[in-house]
Amino acid sequence: MNRNRVLVYGYGNPGRQDDGLGPACAERVDSERPPGVVTDSNYQLQVEDALAVSQCDTVIFVDASSTGVEPFSYTELEPSNETTFTTHAVSPSSVLALCRDMYGKSTRAYLLAIRGYGWEFGANLTPAAEKNLEEAHRFLKKKIHELTNAAPRRGPLRARNRSFATSLKIYC
């Protein structure tokens, strides 16, 4: 059976209480080692993450949300060329646009935003955020099963703006 390859990418700062929800969720998925799934985590998304995203059929970005729906929200993402990034961080939609423009790959993407409550220095999640993480993780396990058993998505796209992609490769 040809499975979809899924990347679960958690981002946030585990040293800032609930800001670590993304990496904590990715760590839980990684500990289960589901077939067809790879995980990664970092403090924030960066331009270089477009390469990892290009190597998967689907990416699920996991982040903490300070104002979102309880216990979590799950939304599909589209590529965006908005320059909402700095030299240190980019948005998930910007990573998707870079993936498309630099590598010619249209990767299906979602954002799992888990509601958090505490943002002070500390390595432990708040009890309410821990509960939200449990619910989000249960949901994510079902989604991963659906995605890895679905028919593979269409193949790579041709880069739309070669000069843009080439210039990014030079400066990144």
GROMACS .gro file of C-alpha atoms in nm:
model
  172
    1MET     CA    1   0.000   0.000   0.000
    2ASN     CA    2   0.132   0.345  -0.093
    3ARG     CA    3   0.100   0.566   0.215
    4ASN     CA    4   0.106   0.942   0.239
    5ARG     CA    5   0.406   1.075   0.423
    6VAL     CA    6   0.298   1.311   0.702
    7LEU     CA    7   0.515   1.562   0.886
    8VAL     CA    8   0.399   1.675   1.231
    9TYR     CA    9   0.589   1.995   1.309
   10GLY     CA   10   0.547   2.136   1.659
   11TYR     CA   11   0.684   2.479   1.732
   12GLY     CA   12   0.703   2.698   2.040
   13ASN     CA   13   0.921   2.754   2.344
   14PRO     CA   14   0.902   2.469   2.600
   15GLY     CA   15   1.068   2.702   2.854
   16ARG     CA   16   0.764   2.932   2.850
   17GLN     CA   17   0.494   2.709   2.998
   18ASP     CA   18   0.212   2.655   2.747
   19ASP     CA   19   0.412   2.795   2.456
   20GLY     CA   20   0.562   2.446   2.455
   21LEU     CA   21   0.234   2.279   2.351
   22GLY     CA   22   0.349   2.237   1.989
   23PRO     CA   23   0.676   2.057   2.069
   24ALA     CA   24   0.501   1.851   2.341
   25CYS     CA   25   0.242   1.729   2.092
   26ALA     CA   26   0.508   1.643   1.831
   27GLU     CA   27   0.701   1.454   2.098
   28ARG     CA   28   0.395   1.244   2.183
   29VAL     CA   29   0.341   1.156   1.819
   30ASP     CA   30   0.711   1.073   1.780
   31SER     CA   31   0.701   0.838   2.080
   32GLU     CA   32   0.426   0.634   1.910
   33ARG     CA   33   0.620   0.603   1.582
   34PRO     CA   34   0.317   0.576   1.351
   35PRO     CA   35   0.409   0.442   1.004
   36GLY     CA   36   0.447   0.710   0.739
   37VAL     CA   37   0.488   0.990   0.995
   38VAL     CA   38   0.792   1.201   1.073
   39THR     CA   39   0.811   1.467   1.341
   40ASP     CA   40   1.012   1.780   1.398
   41SER     CA   41   1.002   2.069   1.642
   42ASN     CA   42   1.171   2.398   1.700
   43TYR     CA   43   1.118   2.727   1.879
   44GLN     CA   44   0.986   2.885   1.559
   45LEU     CA   45   0.945   2.817   1.190
   46GLN     CA   46   1.227   2.921   0.960
   47VAL     CA   47   1.287   2.953   0.586
   48GLU     CA   48   1.486   2.628   0.594
   49ASP     CA   49   1.175   2.435   0.701
   50ALA     CA   50   1.043   2.459   0.344
   51LEU     CA   51   1.278   2.174   0.249
   52ALA     CA   52   1.134   1.935   0.511
   53VAL     CA   53   0.781   2.033   0.411
   54SER     CA   54   0.860   1.966   0.044
   55GLN     CA   55   0.951   1.606   0.126
   56CYS     CA   56   0.605   1.522   0.265
   57ASP     CA   57   0.256   1.490   0.123
   58THR     CA   58   0.097   1.655   0.426
   59VAL     CA   59   0.227   1.872   0.708
   60ILE     CA   60   0.046   1.942   1.033
   61PHE     CA   61   0.188   2.244   1.211
   62VAL     CA   62   0.118   2.236   1.586
   63ASP     CA   63   0.135   2.553   1.793
   64ALA     CA   64   0.000   2.702   2.113
   65SER     CA   65  -0.274   2.964   2.093
   66SER     CA   66  -0.333   3.229   2.357
   67THR     CA   67  -0.675   3.334   2.228
   68GLY     CA   68  -0.801   3.041   2.025
   69VAL     CA   69  -1.085   2.799   2.062
   70GLU     CA   70  -1.078   2.556   2.355
   71PRO     CA   71  -0.948   2.292   2.358
   72PHE     CA   72  -0.799   2.337   2.005
   73SER     CA   73  -0.873   2.433   1.647
   74TYR     CA   74  -0.774   2.253   1.328
   75THR     CA   75  -0.769   2.450   1.004
   76GLU     CA   76  -0.641   2.393   0.653
   77LEU     CA   77  -0.368   2.632   0.542
   78GLU     CA   78  -0.291   2.785   0.204
   79PRO     CA   79   0.044   2.921   0.082
   80SER     CA   80   0.085   3.296   0.125
   81ASN     CA   81   0.355   3.516  -0.023
   82GLU     CA   82   0.294   3.782   0.240
   83THR     CA   83   0.625   3.886   0.385
   84THR     CA   84   0.513   3.824   0.741
   85PHE     CA   85   0.849   3.681   0.837
   86THR     CA   86   1.157   3.833   0.990
   87THR     CA   87   1.509   3.703   0.962
   88HIS     CA   88   1.429   3.463   1.246
   89ALA     CA   89   1.074   3.334   1.196
   90VAL     CA   90   0.814   3.274   0.926
   91SER     CA   91   0.445   3.184   0.932
   92PRO     CA   92   0.322   2.838   0.829
   93SER     CA   93   0.161   2.987   0.516
   94SER     CA   94   0.491   3.152   0.422
   95VAL     CA   95   0.674   2.819   0.462
   96LEU     CA   96   0.418   2.664   0.225
   97ALA     CA   97   0.473   2.941  -0.031
   98LEU     CA   98   0.849   2.892  -0.009
   99CYS     CA   99   0.800   2.516  -0.051
  100ARG     CA  100   0.594   2.577  -0.365
  101ASP     CA  101   0.823   2.843  -0.512
  102MET     CA  102   1.160   2.688  -0.427
  103TYR     CA  103   1.087   2.316  -0.464
  104GLY     CA  104   0.781   2.308  -0.691
  105LYS     CA  105   0.580   2.112  -0.433
  106SER     CA  106   0.225   2.179  -0.322
  107THR     CA  107   0.201   2.019   0.021
  108ARG     CA  108  -0.135   1.985   0.191
  109ALA     CA  109  -0.112   2.162   0.528
  110TYR     CA  110  -0.307   2.212   0.848
  111LEU     CA  111  -0.261   2.407   1.169
  112LEU     CA  112  -0.351   2.243   1.498
  113ALA     CA  113  -0.368   2.535   1.743
  114ILE     CA  114  -0.392   2.416   2.103
  115ARG     CA  115  -0.529   2.660   2.359
  116GLY     CA  116  -0.277   2.761   2.624
  117TYR     CA  117  -0.310   2.982   2.931
  118GLY     CA  118   0.031   3.042   3.092
  119TRP     CA  119   0.328   3.207   2.924
  120GLU     CA  120   0.569   3.266   3.211
  121PHE     CA  121   0.915   3.112   3.235
  122GLY     CA  122   0.882   2.748   3.334
  123ALA     CA  123   0.911   2.406   3.176
  124ASN     CA  124   0.572   2.269   3.285
  125LEU     CA  125   0.243   2.306   3.103
  126THR     CA  126  -0.049   2.445   3.301
  127PRO     CA  127  -0.306   2.181   3.404
  128ALA     CA  128  -0.570   2.326   3.169
  129ALA     CA  129  -0.327   2.324   2.876
  130GLU     CA  130  -0.225   1.966   2.957
  131LYS     CA  131  -0.592   1.866   2.932
  132ASN     CA  132  -0.623   2.045   2.596
  133LEU     CA  133  -0.307   1.868   2.477
  134GLU     CA  134  -0.461   1.530   2.564
  135GLU     CA  135  -0.772   1.607   2.357
  136ALA     CA  136  -0.571   1.750   2.068
  137HIS     CA  137  -0.343   1.446   2.066
  138ARG     CA  138  -0.640   1.207   2.051
  139PHE     CA  139  -0.781   1.406   1.759
  140LEU     CA  140  -0.442   1.416   1.586
  141LYS     CA  141  -0.399   1.038   1.608
  142LYS     CA  142  -0.727   0.993   1.418
  143LYS     CA  143  -0.629   1.252   1.156
  144ILE     CA  144  -0.289   1.092   1.105
  145HIS     CA  145  -0.456   0.755   1.050
  146GLU     CA  146  -0.692   0.910   0.792
  147LEU     CA  147  -0.411   1.095   0.614
  148THR     CA  148  -0.165   0.806   0.598
  149ASN     CA  149  -0.431   0.577   0.454
  150ALA     CA  150  -0.572   0.825   0.200
  151ALA     CA  151  -0.480   0.821  -0.166
  152PRO     CA  152  -0.157   1.014  -0.229
  153ARG     CA  153  -0.196   1.374  -0.340
  154ARG     CA  154  -0.102   1.495  -0.686
  155GLY     CA  155   0.267   1.524  -0.779
  156PRO     CA  156   0.504   1.818  -0.765
  157LEU     CA  157   0.419   2.151  -0.923
  158ARG     CA  158   0.651   2.347  -1.146
  159ALA     CA  159   0.794   2.652  -0.969
  160ARG     CA  160   0.597   2.956  -1.080
  161ASN     CA  161   0.869   3.214  -1.044
  162ARG     CA  162   1.211   3.064  -1.107
  163SER     CA  163   1.398   3.390  -1.051
  164PHE     CA  164   1.232   3.434  -0.711
  165ALA     CA  165   1.315   3.076  -0.612
  166THR     CA  166   1.672   3.109  -0.737
  167SER     CA  167   1.729   3.433  -0.549
  168LEU     CA  168   1.601   3.275  -0.228
  169LYS     CA  169   1.841   2.984  -0.266
  170ILE     CA  170   2.130   3.225  -0.298
  171TYR     CA  171   2.046   3.427   0.013
  172CYS     CA  172   1.914   3.156   0.245
   0.00000   0.00000   0.00000
